[in-house]
PDB file of C-alpha atoms and ligand atoms in Angstrom:
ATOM      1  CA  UNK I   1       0.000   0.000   0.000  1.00  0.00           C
ATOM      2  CA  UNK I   2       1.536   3.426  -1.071  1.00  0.00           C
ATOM      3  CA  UNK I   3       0.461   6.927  -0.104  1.00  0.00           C
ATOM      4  CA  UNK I   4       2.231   9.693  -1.770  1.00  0.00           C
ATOM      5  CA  UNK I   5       2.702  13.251  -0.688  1.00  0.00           C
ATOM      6  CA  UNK I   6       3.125  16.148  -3.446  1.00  0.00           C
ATOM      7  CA  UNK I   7       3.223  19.908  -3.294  1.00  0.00           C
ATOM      8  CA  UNK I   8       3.877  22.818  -4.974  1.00  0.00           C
ATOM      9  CA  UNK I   9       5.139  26.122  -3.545  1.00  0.00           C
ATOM     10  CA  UNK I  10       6.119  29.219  -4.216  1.00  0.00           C
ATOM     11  CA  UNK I  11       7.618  30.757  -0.436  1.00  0.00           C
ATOM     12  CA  UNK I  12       8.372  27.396   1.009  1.00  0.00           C
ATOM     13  CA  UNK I  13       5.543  27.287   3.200  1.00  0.00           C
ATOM     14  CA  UNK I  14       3.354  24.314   1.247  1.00  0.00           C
ATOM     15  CA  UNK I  15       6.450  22.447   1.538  1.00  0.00           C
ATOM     16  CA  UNK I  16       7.038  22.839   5.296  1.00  0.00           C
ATOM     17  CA  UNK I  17       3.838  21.520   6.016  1.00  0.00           C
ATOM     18  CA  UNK I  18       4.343  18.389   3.931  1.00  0.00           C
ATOM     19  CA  UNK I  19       7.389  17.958   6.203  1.00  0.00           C
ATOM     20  CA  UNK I  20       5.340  17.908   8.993  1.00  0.00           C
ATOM     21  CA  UNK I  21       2.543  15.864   8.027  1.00  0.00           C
ATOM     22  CA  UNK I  22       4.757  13.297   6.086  1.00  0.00           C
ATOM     23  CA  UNK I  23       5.880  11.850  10.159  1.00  0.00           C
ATOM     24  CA  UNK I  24       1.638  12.217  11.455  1.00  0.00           C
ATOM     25  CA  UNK I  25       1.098   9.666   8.777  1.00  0.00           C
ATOM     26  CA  UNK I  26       3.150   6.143   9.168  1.00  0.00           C
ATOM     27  CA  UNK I  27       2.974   4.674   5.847  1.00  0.00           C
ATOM     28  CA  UNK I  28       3.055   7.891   3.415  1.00  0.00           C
ATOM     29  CA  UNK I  29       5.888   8.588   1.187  1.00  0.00           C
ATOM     30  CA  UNK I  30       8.469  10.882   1.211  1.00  0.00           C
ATOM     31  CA  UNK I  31       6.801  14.465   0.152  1.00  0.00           C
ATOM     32  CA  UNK I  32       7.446  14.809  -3.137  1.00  0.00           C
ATOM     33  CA  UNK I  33       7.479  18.545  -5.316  1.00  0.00           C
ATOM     34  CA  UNK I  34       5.534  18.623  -7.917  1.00  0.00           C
ATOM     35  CA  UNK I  35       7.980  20.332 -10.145  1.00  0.00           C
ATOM     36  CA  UNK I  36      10.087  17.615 -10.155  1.00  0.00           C
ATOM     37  CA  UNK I  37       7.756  15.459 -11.221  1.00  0.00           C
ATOM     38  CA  UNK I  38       7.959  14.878 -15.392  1.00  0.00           C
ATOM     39  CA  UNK I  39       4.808  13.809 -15.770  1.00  0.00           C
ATOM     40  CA  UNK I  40       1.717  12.338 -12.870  1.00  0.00           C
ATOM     41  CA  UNK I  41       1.896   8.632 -13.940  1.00  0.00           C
ATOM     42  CA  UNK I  42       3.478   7.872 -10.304  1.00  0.00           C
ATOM     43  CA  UNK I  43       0.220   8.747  -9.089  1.00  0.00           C
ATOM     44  CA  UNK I  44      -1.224   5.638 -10.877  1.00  0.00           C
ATOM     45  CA  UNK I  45       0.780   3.356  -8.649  1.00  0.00           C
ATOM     46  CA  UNK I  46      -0.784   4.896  -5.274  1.00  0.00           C
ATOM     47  CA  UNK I  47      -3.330   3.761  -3.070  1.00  0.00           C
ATOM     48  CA  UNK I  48      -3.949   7.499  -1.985  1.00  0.00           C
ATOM     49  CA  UNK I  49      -2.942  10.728  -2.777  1.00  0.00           C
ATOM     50  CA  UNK I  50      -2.003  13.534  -0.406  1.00  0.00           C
ATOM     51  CA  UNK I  51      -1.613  16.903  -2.199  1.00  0.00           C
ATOM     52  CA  UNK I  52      -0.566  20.494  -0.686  1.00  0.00           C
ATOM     53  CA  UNK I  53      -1.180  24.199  -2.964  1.00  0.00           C
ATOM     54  CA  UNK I  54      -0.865  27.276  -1.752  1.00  0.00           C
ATOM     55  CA  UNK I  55      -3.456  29.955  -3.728  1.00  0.00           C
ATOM     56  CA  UNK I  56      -1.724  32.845  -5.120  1.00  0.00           C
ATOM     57  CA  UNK I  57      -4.103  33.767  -8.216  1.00  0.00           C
ATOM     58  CA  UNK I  58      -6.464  36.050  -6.187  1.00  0.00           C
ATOM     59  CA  UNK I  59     -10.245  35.821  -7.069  1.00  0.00           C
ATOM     60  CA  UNK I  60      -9.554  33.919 -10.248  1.00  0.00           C
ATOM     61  CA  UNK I  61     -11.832  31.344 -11.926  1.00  0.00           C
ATOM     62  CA  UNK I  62      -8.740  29.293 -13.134  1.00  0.00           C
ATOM     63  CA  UNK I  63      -5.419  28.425 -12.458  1.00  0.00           C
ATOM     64  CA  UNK I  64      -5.538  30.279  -8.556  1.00  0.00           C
ATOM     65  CA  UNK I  65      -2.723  28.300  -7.264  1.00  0.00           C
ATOM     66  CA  UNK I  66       0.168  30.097  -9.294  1.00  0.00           C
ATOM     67  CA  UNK I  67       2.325  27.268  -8.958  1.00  0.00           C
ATOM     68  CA  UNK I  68       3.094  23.792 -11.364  1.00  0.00           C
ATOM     69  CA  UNK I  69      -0.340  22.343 -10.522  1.00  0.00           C
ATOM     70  CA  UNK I  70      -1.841  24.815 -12.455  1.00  0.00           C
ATOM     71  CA  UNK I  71      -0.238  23.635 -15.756  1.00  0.00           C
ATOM     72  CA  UNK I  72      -1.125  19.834 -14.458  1.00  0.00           C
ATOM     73  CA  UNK I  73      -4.784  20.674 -14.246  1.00  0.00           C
ATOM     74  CA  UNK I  74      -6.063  19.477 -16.818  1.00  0.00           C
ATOM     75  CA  UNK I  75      -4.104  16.025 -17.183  1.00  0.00           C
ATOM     76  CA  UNK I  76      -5.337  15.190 -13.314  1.00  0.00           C
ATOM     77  CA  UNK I  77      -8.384  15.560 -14.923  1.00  0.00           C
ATOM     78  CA  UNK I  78      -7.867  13.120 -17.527  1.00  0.00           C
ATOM     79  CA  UNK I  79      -6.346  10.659 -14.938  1.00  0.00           C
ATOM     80  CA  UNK I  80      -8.372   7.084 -14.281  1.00  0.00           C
ATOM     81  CA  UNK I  81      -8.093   7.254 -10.499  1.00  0.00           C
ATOM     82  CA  UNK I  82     -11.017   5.234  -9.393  1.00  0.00           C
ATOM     83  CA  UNK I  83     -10.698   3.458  -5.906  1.00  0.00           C
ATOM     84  CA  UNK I  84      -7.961   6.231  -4.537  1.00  0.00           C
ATOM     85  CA  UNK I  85      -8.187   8.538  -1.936  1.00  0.00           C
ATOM     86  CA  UNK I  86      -7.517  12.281  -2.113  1.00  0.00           C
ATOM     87  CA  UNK I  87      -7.112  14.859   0.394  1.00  0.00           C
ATOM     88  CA  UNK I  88      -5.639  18.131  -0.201  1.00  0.00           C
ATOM     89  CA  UNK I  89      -4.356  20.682   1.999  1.00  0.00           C
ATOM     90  CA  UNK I  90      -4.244  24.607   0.924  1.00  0.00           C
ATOM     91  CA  UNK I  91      -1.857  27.273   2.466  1.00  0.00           C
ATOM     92  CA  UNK I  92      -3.541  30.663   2.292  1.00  0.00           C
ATOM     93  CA  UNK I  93      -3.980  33.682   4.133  1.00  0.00           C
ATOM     94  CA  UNK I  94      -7.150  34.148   5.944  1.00  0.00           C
ATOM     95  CA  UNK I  95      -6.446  37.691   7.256  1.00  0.00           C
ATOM     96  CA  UNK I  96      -4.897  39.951   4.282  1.00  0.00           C
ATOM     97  CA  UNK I  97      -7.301  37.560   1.653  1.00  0.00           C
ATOM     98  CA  UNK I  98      -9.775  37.008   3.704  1.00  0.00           C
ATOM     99  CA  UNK I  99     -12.257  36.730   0.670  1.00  0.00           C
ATOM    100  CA  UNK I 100     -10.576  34.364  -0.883  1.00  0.00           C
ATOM    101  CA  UNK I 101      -9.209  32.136   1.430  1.00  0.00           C
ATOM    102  CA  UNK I 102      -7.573  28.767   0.082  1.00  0.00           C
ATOM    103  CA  UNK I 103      -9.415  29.119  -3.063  1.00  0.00           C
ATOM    104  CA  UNK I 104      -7.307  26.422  -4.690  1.00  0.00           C
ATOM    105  CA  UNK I 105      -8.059  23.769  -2.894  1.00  0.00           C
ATOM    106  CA  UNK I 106     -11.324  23.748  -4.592  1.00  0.00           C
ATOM    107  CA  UNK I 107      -9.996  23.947  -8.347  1.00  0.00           C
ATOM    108  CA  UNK I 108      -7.326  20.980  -7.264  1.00  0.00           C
ATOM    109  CA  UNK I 109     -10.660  19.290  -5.694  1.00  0.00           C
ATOM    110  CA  UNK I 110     -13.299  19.479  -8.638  1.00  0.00           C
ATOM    111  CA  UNK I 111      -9.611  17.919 -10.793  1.00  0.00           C
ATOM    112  CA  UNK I 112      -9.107  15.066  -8.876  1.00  0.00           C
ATOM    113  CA  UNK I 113     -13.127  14.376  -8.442  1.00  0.00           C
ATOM    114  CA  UNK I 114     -13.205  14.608 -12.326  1.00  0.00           C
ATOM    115  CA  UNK I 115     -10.819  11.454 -12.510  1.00  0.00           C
ATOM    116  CA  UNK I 116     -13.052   9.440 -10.469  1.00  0.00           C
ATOM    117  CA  UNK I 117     -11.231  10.235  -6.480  1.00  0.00           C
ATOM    118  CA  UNK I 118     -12.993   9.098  -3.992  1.00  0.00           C
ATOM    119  CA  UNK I 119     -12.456  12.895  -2.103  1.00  0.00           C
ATOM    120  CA  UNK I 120     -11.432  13.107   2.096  1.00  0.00           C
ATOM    121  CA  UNK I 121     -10.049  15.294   4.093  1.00  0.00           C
ATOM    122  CA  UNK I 122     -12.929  17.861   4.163  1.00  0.00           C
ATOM    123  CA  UNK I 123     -13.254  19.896   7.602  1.00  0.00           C
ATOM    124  CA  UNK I 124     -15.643  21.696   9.428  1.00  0.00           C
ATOM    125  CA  UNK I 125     -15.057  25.927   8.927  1.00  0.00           C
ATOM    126  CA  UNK I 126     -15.200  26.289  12.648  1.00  0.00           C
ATOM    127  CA  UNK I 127     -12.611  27.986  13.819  1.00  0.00           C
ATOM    128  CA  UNK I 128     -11.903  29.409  10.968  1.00  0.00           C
ATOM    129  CA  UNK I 129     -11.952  33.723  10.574  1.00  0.00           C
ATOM    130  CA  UNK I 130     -12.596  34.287   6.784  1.00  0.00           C
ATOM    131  CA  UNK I 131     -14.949  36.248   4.492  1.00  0.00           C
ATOM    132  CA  UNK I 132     -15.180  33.734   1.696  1.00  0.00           C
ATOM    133  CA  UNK I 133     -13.975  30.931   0.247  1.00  0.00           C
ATOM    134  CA  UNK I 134     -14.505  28.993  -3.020  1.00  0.00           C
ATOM    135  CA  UNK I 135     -13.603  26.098  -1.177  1.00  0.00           C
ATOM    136  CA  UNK I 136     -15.960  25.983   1.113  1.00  0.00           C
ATOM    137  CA  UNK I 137     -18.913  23.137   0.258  1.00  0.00           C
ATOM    138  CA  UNK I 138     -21.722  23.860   2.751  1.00  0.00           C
ATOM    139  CA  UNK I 139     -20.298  24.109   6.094  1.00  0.00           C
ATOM    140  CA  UNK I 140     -17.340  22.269   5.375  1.00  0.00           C
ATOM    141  CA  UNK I 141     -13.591  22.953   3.402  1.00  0.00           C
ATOM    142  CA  UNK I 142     -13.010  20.288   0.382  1.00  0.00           C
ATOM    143  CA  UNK I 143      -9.377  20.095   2.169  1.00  0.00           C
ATOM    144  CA  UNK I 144      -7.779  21.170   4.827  1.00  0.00           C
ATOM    145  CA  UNK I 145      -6.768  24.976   4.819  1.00  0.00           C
ATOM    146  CA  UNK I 146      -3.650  26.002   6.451  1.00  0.00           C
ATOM    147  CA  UNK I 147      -2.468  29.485   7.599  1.00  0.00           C
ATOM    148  CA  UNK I 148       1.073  30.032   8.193  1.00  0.00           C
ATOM    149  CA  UNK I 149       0.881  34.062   7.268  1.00  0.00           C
ATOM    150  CA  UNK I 150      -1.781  35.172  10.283  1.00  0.00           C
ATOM    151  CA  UNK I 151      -2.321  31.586  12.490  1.00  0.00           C
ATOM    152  CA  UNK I 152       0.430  29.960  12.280  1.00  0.00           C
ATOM    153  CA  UNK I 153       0.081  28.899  15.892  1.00  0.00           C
ATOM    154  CA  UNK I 154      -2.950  26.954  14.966  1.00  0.00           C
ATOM    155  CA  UNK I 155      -1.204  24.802  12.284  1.00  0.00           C
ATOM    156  CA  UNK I 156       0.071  22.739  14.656  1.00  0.00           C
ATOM    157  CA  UNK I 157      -3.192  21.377  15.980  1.00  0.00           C
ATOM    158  CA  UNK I 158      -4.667  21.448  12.764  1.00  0.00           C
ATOM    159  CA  UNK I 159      -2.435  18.764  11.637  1.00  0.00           C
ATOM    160  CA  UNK I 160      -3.205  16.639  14.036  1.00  0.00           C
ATOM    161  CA  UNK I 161      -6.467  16.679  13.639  1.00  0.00           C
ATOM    162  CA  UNK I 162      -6.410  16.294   9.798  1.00  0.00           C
ATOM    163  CA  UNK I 163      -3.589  13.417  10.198  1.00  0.00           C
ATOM    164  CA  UNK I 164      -6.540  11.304  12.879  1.00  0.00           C
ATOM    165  CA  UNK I 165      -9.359  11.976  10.341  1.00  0.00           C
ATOM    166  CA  UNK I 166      -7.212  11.186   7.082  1.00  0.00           C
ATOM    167  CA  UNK I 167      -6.240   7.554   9.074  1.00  0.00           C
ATOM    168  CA  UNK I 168      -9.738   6.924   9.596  1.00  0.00           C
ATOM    169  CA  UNK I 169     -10.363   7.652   6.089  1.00  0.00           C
ATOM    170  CA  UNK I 170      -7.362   6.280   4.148  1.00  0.00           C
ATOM    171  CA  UNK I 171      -7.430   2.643   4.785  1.00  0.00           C
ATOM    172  CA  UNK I 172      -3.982   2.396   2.970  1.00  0.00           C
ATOM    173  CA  UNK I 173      -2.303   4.375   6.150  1.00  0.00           C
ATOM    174  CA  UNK I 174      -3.414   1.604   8.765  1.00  0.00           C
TER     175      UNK I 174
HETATM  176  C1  LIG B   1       0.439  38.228  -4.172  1.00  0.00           C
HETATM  177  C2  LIG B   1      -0.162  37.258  -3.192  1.00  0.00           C
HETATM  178  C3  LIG B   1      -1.438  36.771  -3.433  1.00  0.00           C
HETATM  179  C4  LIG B   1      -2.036  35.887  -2.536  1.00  0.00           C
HETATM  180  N1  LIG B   1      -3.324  35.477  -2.753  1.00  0.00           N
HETATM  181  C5  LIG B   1      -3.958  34.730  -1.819  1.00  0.00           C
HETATM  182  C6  LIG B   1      -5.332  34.398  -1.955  1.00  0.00           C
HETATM  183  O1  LIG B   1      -6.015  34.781  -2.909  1.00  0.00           O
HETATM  184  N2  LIG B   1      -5.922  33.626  -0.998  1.00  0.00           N
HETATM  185  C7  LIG B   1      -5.220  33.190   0.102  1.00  0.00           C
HETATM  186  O2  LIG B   1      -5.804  32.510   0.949  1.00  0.00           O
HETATM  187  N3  LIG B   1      -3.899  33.495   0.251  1.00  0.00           N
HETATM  188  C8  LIG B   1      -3.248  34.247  -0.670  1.00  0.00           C
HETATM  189  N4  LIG B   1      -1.937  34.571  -0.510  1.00  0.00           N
HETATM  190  C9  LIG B   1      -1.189  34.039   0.658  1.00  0.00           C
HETATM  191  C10 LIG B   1      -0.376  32.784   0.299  1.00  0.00           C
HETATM  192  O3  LIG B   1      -1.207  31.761  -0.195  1.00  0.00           O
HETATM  193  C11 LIG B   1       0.334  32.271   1.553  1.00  0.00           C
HETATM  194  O4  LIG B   1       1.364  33.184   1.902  1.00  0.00           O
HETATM  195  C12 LIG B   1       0.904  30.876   1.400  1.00  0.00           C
HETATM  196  O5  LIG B   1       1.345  30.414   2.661  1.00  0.00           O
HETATM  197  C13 LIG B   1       2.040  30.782   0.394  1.00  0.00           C
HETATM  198  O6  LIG B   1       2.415  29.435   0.261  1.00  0.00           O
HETATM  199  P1  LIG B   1       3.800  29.006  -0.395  1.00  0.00           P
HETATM  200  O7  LIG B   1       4.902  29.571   0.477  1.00  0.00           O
HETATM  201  O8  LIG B   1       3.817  27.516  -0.351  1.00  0.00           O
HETATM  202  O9  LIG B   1       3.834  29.546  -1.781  1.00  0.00           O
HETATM  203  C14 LIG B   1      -1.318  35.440  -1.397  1.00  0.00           C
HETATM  204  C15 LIG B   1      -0.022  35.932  -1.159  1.00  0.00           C
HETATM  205  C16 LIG B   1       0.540  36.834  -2.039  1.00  0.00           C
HETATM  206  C17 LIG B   1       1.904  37.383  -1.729  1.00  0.00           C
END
């Protein structure tokens, strides 16, 4: 059973957190960047499929991430990835764009539902302070969002959480 970890980043932050998740879940790989990646057929040889993007493209419709998963889009799309797990987690900033927090995790999401994901991960929006988000199904994120610019000492706990509800969801991390 394989669980891979990928990112994309543009500060560094997206990447920290992979760090830090990669030891809360026994059993995932390595983190992996996504810009190193030639092309996503290693994700056809997981069992479940961690991904981390930071939203940079404020307000847009498309590509919102500003990093190498926005050129990958469209192939996730295209992927056959019935069976798998996905989770994402977004780096944003609730505070400074706090009407468009973390809107990439929902582009990323609607990708990766598109090639047949079976999509976890999702958390509640309490205790979250935000105007709007285009992640945001209901009362609940489509992903875990993360933010290191204006509550960073809430990541830690965060993590946690998200690593005892992706175990519970994932059966390829037990
Ligand atoms: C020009 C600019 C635009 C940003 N746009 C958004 C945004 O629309 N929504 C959001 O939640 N955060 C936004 N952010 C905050 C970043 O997503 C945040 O700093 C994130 O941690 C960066 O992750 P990275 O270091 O992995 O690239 C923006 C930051 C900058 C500098």
């Amino acid at each position: 059973m394989a669980v891979g970890i990928y990112f994309a980043t543009t500060t560094g932050k997206t990447e920290d957190i992979a760090d830090r998740l990669h030891p809360l879940l026994n059993g995932s790989n390595t983190p992996q960047d996504l810009a190193d990646l030639q092309d996503l057929s290693p994700l056809n040889d997981l069992d479940a499929i961690i991904c981390g993007i930071p939203t940079w493209n404020t307000g847009a419709d498309s590509e919102r991430s500003g990093t190498a998963w926005d050129s990958m889009l469209e192939d996730i799309s295209k992927l056959s990835l019935t069976g798998k797990q996905v989770a994402i987690y977004g780096l944003g900033d609730s505070s400074t764009y706090t009407e468009n927090f973390c809107d990439a995790i929902e582009e990323l999401h609607q990708c990766f539902k598109d090639a047949g994901a079976t999509m976890v991960g999702y958390v509640s929006k309490d205790g979250y302070t935000f105007e709007d988000s285009k992640s945001l199904i209901g009362d609940k994120f489509c992903g875990l969002p993360l933010d290191e610019d204006s509550e960073s000492d809430m990541t830690d706990d965060r993590l946690m959480s998200w690593a005892i509800q992706l175990k519970q969801e994932i059966p390829a991390l037990n």
